[in-house]
Coordinates of C-alpha atoms in Angstrom, one line a residue:
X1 CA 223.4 156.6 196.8
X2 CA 220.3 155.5 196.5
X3 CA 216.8 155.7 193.9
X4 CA 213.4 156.4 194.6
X5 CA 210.6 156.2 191.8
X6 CA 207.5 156.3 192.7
X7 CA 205.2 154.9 189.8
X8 CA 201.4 154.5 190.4
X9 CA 199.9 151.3 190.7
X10 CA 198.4 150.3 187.3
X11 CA 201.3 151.7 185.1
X12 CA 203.2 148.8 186.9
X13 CA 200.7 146.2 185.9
X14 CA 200.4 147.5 182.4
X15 CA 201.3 146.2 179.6
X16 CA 201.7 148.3 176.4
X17 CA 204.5 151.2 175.5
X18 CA 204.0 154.6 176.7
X19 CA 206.0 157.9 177.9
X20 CA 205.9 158.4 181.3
X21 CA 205.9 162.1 182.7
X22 CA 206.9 164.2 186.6
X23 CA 209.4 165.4 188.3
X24 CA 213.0 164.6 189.1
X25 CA 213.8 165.8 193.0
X26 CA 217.0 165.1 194.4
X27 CA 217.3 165.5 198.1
X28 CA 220.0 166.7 200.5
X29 CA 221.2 163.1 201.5
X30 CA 222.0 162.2 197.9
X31 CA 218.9 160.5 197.0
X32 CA 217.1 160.7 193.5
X33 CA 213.4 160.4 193.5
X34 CA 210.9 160.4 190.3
X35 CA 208.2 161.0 190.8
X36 CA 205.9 159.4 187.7
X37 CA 202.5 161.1 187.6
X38 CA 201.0 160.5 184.1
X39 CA 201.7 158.7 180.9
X40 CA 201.0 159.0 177.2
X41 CA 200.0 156.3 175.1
X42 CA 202.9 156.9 172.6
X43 CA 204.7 154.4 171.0
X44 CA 208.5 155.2 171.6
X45 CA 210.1 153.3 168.9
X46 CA 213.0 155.3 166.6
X47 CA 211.0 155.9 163.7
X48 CA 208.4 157.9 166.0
X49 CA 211.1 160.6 167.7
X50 CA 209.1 163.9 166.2
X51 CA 206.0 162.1 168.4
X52 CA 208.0 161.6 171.3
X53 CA 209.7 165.4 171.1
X54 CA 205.8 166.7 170.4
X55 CA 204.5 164.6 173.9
X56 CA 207.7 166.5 175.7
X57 CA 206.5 169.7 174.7
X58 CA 202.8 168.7 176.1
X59 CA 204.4 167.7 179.0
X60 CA 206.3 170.7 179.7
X61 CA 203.3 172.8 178.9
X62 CA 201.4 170.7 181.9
X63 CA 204.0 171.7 184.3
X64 CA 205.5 167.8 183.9
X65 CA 208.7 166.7 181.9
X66 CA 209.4 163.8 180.3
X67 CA 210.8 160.9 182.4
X68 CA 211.1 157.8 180.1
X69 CA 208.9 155.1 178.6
X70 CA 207.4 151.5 178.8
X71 CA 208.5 149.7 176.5
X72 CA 208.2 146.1 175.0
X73 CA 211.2 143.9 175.9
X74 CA 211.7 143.5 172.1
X75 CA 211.8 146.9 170.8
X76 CA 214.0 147.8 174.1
X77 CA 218.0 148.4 172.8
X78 CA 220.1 149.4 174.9
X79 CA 221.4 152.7 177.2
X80 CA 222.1 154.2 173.9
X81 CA 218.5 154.2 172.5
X82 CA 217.7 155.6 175.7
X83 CA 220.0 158.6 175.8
X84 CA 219.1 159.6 172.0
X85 CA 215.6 159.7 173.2
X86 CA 216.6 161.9 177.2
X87 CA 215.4 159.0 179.1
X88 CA 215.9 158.6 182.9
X89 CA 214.0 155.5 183.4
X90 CA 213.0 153.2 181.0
X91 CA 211.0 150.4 182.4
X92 CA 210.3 146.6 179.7
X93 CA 207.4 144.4 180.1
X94 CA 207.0 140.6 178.4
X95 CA 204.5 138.1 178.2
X96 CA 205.6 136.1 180.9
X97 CA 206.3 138.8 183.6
X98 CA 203.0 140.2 184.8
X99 CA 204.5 143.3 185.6
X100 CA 207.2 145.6 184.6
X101 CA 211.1 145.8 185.1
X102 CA 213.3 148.4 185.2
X103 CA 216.0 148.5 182.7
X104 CA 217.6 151.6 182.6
X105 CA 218.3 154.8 184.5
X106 CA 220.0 157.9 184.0
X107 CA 221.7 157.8 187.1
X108 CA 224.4 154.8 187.3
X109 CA 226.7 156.0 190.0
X110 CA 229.2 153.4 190.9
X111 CA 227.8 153.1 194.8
X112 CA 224.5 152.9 193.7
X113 CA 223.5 150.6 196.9
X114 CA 219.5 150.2 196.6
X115 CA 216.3 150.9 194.0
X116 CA 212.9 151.6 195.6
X117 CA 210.0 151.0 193.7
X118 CA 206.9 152.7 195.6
X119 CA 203.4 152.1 194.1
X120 CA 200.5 154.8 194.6
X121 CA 196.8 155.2 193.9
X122 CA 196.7 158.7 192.7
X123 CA 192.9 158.9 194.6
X124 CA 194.4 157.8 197.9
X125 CA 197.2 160.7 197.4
X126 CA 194.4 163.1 196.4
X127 CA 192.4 162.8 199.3
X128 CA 195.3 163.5 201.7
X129 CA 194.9 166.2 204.5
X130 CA 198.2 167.4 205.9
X131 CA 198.0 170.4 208.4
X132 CA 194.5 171.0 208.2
X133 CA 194.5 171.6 204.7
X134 CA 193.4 169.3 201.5
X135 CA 196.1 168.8 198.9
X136 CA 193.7 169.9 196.4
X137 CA 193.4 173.7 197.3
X138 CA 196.8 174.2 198.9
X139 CA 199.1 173.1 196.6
X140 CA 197.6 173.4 193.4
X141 CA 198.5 177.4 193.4
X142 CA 201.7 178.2 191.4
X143 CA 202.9 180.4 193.9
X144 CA 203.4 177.9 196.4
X145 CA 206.8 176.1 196.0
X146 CA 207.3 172.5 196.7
X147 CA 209.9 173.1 199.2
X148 CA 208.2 175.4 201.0
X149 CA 205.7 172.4 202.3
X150 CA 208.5 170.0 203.3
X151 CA 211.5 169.4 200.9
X152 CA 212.5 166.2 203.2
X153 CA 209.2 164.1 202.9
X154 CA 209.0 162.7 199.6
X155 CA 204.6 162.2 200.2
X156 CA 204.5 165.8 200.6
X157 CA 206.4 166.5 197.1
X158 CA 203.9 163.6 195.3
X159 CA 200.8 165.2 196.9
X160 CA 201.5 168.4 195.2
X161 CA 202.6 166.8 192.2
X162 CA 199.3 164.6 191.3
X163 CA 196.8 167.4 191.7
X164 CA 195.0 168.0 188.5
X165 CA 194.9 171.5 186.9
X166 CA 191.9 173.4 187.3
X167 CA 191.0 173.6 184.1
X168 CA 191.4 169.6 184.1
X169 CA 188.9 170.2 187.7
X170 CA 186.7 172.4 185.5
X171 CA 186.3 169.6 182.8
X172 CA 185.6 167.1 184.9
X173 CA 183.2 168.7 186.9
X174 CA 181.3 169.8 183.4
X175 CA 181.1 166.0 183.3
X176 CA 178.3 165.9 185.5
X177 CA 174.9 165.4 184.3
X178 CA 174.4 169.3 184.1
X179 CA 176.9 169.7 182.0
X180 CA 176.9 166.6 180.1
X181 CA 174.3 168.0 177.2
X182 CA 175.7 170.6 175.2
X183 CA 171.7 171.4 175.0
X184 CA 171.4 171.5 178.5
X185 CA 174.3 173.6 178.7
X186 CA 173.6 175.9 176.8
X187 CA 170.0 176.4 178.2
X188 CA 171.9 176.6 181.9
X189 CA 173.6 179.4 180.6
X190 CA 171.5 181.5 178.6
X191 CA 169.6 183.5 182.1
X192 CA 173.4 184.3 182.2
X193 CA 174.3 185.4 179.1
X194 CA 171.5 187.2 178.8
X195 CA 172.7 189.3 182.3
X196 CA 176.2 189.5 180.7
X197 CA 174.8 191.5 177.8
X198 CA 172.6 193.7 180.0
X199 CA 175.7 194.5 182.1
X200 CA 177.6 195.3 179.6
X201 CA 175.8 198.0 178.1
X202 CA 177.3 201.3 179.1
X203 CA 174.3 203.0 180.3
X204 CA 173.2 200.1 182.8
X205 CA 176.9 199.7 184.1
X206 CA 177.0 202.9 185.2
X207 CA 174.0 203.2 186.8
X208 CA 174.7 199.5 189.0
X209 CA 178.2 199.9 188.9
X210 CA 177.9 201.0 192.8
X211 CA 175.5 198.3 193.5
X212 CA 175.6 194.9 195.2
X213 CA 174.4 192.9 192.0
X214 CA 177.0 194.3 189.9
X215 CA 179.5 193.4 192.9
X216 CA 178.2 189.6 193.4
X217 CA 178.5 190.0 189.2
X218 CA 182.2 190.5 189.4
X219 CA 183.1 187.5 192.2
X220 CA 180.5 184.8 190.7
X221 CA 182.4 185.3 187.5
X222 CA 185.6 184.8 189.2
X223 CA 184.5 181.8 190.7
X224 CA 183.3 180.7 187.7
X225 CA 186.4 181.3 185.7
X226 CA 188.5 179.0 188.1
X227 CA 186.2 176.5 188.0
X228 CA 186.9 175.2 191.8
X229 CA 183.3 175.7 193.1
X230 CA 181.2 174.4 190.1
X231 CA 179.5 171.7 192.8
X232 CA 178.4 175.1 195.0
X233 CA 177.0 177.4 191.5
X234 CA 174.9 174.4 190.8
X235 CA 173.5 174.0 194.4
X236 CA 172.8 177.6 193.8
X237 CA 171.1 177.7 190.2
X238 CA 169.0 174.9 192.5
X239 CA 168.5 177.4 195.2
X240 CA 166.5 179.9 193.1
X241 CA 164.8 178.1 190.5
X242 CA 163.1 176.7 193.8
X243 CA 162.4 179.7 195.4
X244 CA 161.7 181.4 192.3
X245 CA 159.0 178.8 191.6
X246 CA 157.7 179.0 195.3
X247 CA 157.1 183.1 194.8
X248 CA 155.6 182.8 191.6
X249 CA 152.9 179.8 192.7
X250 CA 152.4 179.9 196.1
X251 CA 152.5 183.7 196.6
X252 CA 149.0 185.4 194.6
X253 CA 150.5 189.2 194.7
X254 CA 154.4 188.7 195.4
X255 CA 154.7 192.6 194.7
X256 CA 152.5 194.1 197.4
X257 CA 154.9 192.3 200.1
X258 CA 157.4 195.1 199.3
X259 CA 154.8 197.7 199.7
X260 CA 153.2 196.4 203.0
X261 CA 157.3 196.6 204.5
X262 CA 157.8 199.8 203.2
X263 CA 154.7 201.2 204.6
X264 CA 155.6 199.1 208.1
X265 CA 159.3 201.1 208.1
X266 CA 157.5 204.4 207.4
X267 CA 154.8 203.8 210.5
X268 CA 157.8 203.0 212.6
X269 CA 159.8 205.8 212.2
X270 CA 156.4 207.8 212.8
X271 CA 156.6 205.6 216.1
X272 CA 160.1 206.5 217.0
X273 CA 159.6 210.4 216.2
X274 CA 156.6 210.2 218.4
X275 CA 158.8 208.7 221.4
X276 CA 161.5 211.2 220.9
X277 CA 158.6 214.1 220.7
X278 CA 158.5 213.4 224.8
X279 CA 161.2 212.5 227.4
X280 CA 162.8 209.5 226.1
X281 CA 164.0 207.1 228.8
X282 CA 163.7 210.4 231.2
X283 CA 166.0 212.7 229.4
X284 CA 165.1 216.4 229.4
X285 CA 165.2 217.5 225.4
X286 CA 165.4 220.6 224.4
X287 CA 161.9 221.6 223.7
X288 CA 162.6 224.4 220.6
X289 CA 165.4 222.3 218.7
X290 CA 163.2 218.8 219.5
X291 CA 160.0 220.6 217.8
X292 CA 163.1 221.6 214.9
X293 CA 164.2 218.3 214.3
X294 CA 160.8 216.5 214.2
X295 CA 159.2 219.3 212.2
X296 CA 162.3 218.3 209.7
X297 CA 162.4 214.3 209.9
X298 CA 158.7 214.5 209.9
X299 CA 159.0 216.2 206.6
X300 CA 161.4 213.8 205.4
X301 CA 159.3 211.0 205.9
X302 CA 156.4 212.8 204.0
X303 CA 158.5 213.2 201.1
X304 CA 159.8 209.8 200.8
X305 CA 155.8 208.3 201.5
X306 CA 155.0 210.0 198.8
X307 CA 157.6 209.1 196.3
X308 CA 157.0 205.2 196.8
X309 CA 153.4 205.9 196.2
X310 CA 154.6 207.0 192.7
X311 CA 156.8 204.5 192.6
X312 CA 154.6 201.8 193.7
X313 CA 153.6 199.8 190.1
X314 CA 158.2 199.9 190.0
X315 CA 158.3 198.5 193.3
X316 CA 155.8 195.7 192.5
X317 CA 157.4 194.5 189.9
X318 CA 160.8 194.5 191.4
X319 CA 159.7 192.0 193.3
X320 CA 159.2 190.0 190.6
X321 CA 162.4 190.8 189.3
X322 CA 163.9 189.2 192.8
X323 CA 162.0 186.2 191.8
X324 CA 163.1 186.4 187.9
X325 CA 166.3 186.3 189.4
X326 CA 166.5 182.8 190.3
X327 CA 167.6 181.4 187.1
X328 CA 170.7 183.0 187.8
X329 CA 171.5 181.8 191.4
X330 CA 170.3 182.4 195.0
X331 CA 173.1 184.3 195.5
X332 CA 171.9 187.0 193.0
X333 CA 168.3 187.3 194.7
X334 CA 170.2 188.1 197.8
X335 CA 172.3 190.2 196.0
X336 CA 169.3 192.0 194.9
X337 CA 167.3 192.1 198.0
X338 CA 170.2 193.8 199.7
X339 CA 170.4 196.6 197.6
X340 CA 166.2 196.7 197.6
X341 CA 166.9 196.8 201.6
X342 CA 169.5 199.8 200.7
X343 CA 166.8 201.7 198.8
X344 CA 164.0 201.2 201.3
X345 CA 166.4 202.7 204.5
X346 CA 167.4 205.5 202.2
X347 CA 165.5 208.0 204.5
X348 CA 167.2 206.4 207.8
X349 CA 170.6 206.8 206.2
X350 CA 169.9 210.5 205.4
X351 CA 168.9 211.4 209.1
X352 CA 171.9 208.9 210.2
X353 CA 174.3 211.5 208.0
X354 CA 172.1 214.5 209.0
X355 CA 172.4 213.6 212.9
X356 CA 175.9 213.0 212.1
X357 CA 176.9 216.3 210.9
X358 CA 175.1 218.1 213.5
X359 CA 176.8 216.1 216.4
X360 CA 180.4 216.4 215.1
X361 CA 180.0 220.6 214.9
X362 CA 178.4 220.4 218.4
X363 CA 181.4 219.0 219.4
X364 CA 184.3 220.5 217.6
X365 CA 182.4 223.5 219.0
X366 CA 182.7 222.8 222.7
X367 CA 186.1 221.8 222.0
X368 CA 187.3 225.0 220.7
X369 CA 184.9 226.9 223.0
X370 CA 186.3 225.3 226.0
X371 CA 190.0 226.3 225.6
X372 CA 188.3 230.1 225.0
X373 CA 186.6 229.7 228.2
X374 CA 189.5 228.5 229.6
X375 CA 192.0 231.3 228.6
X376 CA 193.9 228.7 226.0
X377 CA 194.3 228.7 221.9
X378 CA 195.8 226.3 220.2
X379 CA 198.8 227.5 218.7
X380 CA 199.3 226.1 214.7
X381 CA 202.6 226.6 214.4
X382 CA 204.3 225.3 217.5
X383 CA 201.2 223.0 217.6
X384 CA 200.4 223.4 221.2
X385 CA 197.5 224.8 223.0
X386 CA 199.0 227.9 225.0
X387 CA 198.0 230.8 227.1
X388 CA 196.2 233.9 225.3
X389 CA 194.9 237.3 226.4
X390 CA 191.5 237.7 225.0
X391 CA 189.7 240.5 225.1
X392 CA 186.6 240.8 227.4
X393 CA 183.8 240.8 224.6
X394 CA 185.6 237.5 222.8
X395 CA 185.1 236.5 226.5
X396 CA 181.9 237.2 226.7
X397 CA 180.2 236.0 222.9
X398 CA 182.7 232.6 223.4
X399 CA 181.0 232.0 226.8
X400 CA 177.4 232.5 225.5
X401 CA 177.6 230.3 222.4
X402 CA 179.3 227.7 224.7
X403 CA 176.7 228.0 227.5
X404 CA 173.8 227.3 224.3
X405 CA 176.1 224.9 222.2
X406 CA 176.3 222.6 225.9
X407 CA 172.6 222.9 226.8
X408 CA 171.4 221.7 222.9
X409 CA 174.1 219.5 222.8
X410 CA 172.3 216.5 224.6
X411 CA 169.1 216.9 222.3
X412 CA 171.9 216.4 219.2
X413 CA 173.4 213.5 220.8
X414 CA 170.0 211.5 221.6
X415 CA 169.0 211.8 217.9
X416 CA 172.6 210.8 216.8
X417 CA 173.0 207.9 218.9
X418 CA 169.4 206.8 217.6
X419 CA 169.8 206.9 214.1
X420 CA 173.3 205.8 214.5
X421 CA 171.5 202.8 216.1
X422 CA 169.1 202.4 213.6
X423 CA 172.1 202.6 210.8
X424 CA 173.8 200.1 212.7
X425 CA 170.9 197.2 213.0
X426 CA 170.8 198.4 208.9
X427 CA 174.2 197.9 208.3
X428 CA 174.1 194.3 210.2
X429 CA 171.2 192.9 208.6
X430 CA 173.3 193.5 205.3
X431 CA 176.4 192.3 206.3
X432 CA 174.8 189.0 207.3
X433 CA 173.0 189.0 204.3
X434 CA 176.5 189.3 202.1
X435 CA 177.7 186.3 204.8
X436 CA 175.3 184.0 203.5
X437 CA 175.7 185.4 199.5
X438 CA 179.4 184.4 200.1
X439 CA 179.6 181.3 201.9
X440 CA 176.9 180.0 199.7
X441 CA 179.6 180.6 196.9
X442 CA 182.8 179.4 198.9
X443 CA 181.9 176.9 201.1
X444 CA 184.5 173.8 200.0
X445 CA 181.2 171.6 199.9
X446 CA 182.8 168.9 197.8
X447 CA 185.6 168.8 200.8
X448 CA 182.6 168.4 203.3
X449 CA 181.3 165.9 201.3
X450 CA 184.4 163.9 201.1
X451 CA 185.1 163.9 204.9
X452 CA 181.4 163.0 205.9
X453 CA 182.4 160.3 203.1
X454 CA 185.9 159.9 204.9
X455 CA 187.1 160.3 201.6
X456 CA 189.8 162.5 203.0
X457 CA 192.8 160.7 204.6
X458 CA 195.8 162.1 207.1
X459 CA 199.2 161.8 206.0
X460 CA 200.0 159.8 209.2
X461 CA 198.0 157.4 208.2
X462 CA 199.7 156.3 205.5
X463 CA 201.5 152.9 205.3
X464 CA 204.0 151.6 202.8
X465 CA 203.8 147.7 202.5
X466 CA 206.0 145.5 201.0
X467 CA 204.9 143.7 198.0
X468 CA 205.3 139.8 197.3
X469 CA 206.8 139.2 194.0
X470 CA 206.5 136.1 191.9
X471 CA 209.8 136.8 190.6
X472 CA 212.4 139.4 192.5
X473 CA 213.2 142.0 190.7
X474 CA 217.3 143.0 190.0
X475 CA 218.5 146.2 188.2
X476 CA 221.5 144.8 185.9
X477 CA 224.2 147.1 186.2
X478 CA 228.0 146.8 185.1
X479 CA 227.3 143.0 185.4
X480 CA 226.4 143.4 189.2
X481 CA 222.9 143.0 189.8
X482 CA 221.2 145.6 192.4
X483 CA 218.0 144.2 194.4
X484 CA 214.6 146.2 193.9
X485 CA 212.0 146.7 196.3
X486 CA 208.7 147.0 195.7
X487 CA 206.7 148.8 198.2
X488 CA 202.9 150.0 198.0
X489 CA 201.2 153.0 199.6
X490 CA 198.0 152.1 201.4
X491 CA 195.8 154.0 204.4

């Protein structure tokens, strides 16, 4: 049987007491590995147990149980001190060592054959990519178990192991000079608080519940909560203060862009009427139910002309509001321009639902008018179309309003497949819009970052050297003295 501890590299140099905390694994071909990940500068003397049993109960609240101690050679007893205090490795350091020995371990097995001590840099194990995905997004979810990555390679276990929380990620991030002013802080956040309150009135969340703001709301706060894309909200916050300041001083009447676009979209429509008023691409429309449906969109159109020319002083100043919006994020002037977009192709929507409507009747029509024609109904209870007698005026009424459903029919069809169109270039323009809200938000630009930096490193590259000792190193067990090797990690 043999041990494994790996024990990072300046813990090994260091030279004052502390409790050491990880994880015990012990694999299928009987070898124990510890795997030490963090210490607390706790002195571990006899008179100090209720310190040591409060740092346990950190350690198991940080997912990490208590291993052992570093101790000074003097205040070291024996395996009995260490067993009142649940110790499975207790490592001694002197003044004339420069680095530590191992003195004790919980597991003494009688064929204990070799001792492995394997040094790490917890920033070179950090940094490792291992099937295409970095350590620190893969493994730091709770769901994910340790064997489920590999439960034979011990660097796949201590990758896991040494990520930080996210709330540790969160707190170092708000290290940053951003964050590093409570002042500054707090005047970050105050556009945002300010949105908080405004959303959380009733009346004004049920009136944006529906909207795309409300819904980039809901998923910035999430990302915000977990604190894993701190790095891409402040690029953001960056984002549309700039653009905010580039509408407000470059542009002299910001609010009349909206105008000039909506009148543009109403002209066009005028322009596509106008084209479908004739023989578009050659068809032959029906002349009556052509001269129906223009009299109708025209109409439309009209209506919703005049109602931004009421609304015109709103419309101007939501414009401003886009702008406004930058203190919160580029991401929320999107956000906001989408559902402006939305509001401004209301009118194509409506003759996309209208066209709609009309098409599916003219088919479910033919369809049922068709088995008539044909002698057929479609039986409901055996649910089967079958053979039926009908009577020669049925024939007759089920013929004619066939015959005018089949000749109107292509007139439907060329305004549905036109709005449909225009619905479609509407909907797409949107969805690349919410494409760029998102990425913006969840691009892993700190992992970019760190490759450009290669300051991400494969697994394979890994290679464990042997260290050169001034003094070899020899577990004392049962007077028999067991050789360890000290071994480093390095890329």
């Amino acid at each position: 049987m043999s041990i494994k501890i790996f024990l990072p590299t300046n813990y090994f140099y260091v030279k004052r007491s502390c409790n050491l905390y990880g994880q015990l694994h012990i694999s299928d071909d009987n070898v124990v590995v510890y795997y030490v990940v963090d210490v607390d500068d706790t002195n571990t003397d006899d008179s100090n147990k209720t310190a040591t049993t409060t740092i346990m109960d950190r350690g198991e609240c940080n997912h990490m149980r208590f291993l052992g101690a570093i101790q000074c050679s003097d205040s070291y007893a024996d395996s009995k001190h260490c067993n009142a205090h649940d110790m499975m490795l207790c490592f001694t350091y002197n003044n004339e060592s420069p680095n530590v020995s191992l003195m004790f371990t919980g597991i003494t097995p009688e064929n204990l054959n070799q001792i492995k001590l394997i040094l790490y840099d917890k920033q070179i194990v950090r940094s490792l990519i291992i099937k295409g995905y970095n350590t620190l997004n893969h493994w730091t979810m709770r769901e994910t178990s340790p064997r489920q990555i590999n439960d034979e390679c011990d660097f796949y276990m201590l990758a896991r192991l040494v990520q930080p929380e996210p709330g540790a990620i969160r707190n170092k991030s708000e290290g940053l000079w951003f964050y590093g002013s409570q002042p500054l802080c707090l005047l970050a956040n105050l556009p945002m608080q300010l949105f908080k309150y405004i959303v959380g009135n009733a009346v004004v969340n049920g009136i944006i519940m529906h909207t795309v703001i409300y819904k980039h709301y809901k998923e910035w706060q999430t990302i915000y909560a977990a604190g894993s894309r701190l790095t891409n909200i402040m690029i953001d916050r960056a984002l549309g203060i700039l653009l905010m300041l580039l509408l407000f001083t470059l542009a002299s009447h910001p609010g009349d862009f909206l105008i000039q676009i909506s009148h543009i979209i109403i002209s066009q429509l005028y322009s596509l009427l106008k084209v479908l008023e004739g023989s578009p691409i050659g068809l032959k429309l029906n002349i009556h139910l052509n001269n129906f449906f223009l009299d109708c969109f025209k109409y439309h159109i009209e209506l919703w002309s005049t109602f931004l020319d009421l609304i015109e002083p709103i419309v101007r100043q939501v414009f401003l509001a886009i702008g406004a919006f930058g203190c919160l994020g580029f991401t929320y002037q999107i956000a906001l321009l989408a559902d402006l977009i939305s509001i401004v192709g209301l009118h194509a929507h409506c003759f996309y639902v209208y066209t709609k409507v009309l098409n599916n009747v003219g088919v479910k029509g033919l369809t049922v008018l068709w088995q008539v024609v044909r002698g057929n109904r479609y039986n409901i209870l055996r649910n089967r179309i079958e053979a039926h007698n009908y009577m020669n005026r049925q024939l007759y009424l089920a013929t004619i309003f066939f015959s005018a459903i089949l000749f109107l029919f292509p007139t439907t069809l060329v305004y549905y497949v036109v709005f449909a169109t225009l619905k479609a270039l509407t909907f797409a323009t949107l969805a690349i819009l919410e494409f760029f809200r998102r990425k913006i938000l969840n691009f892993p630009i700190e992992m970019f970052l760190k490759c450009v930096k290669k300051g991400f490193n494969e697994i394979d590259c890994l290679r464990v050297l042997d260290i050169p000792l001034q003094k070899q190193l020899y577990f004392n067990y049962r007077n028999s003295k067991i050789v360890i090797f000290v071994y480093k990690l390095q890329v």
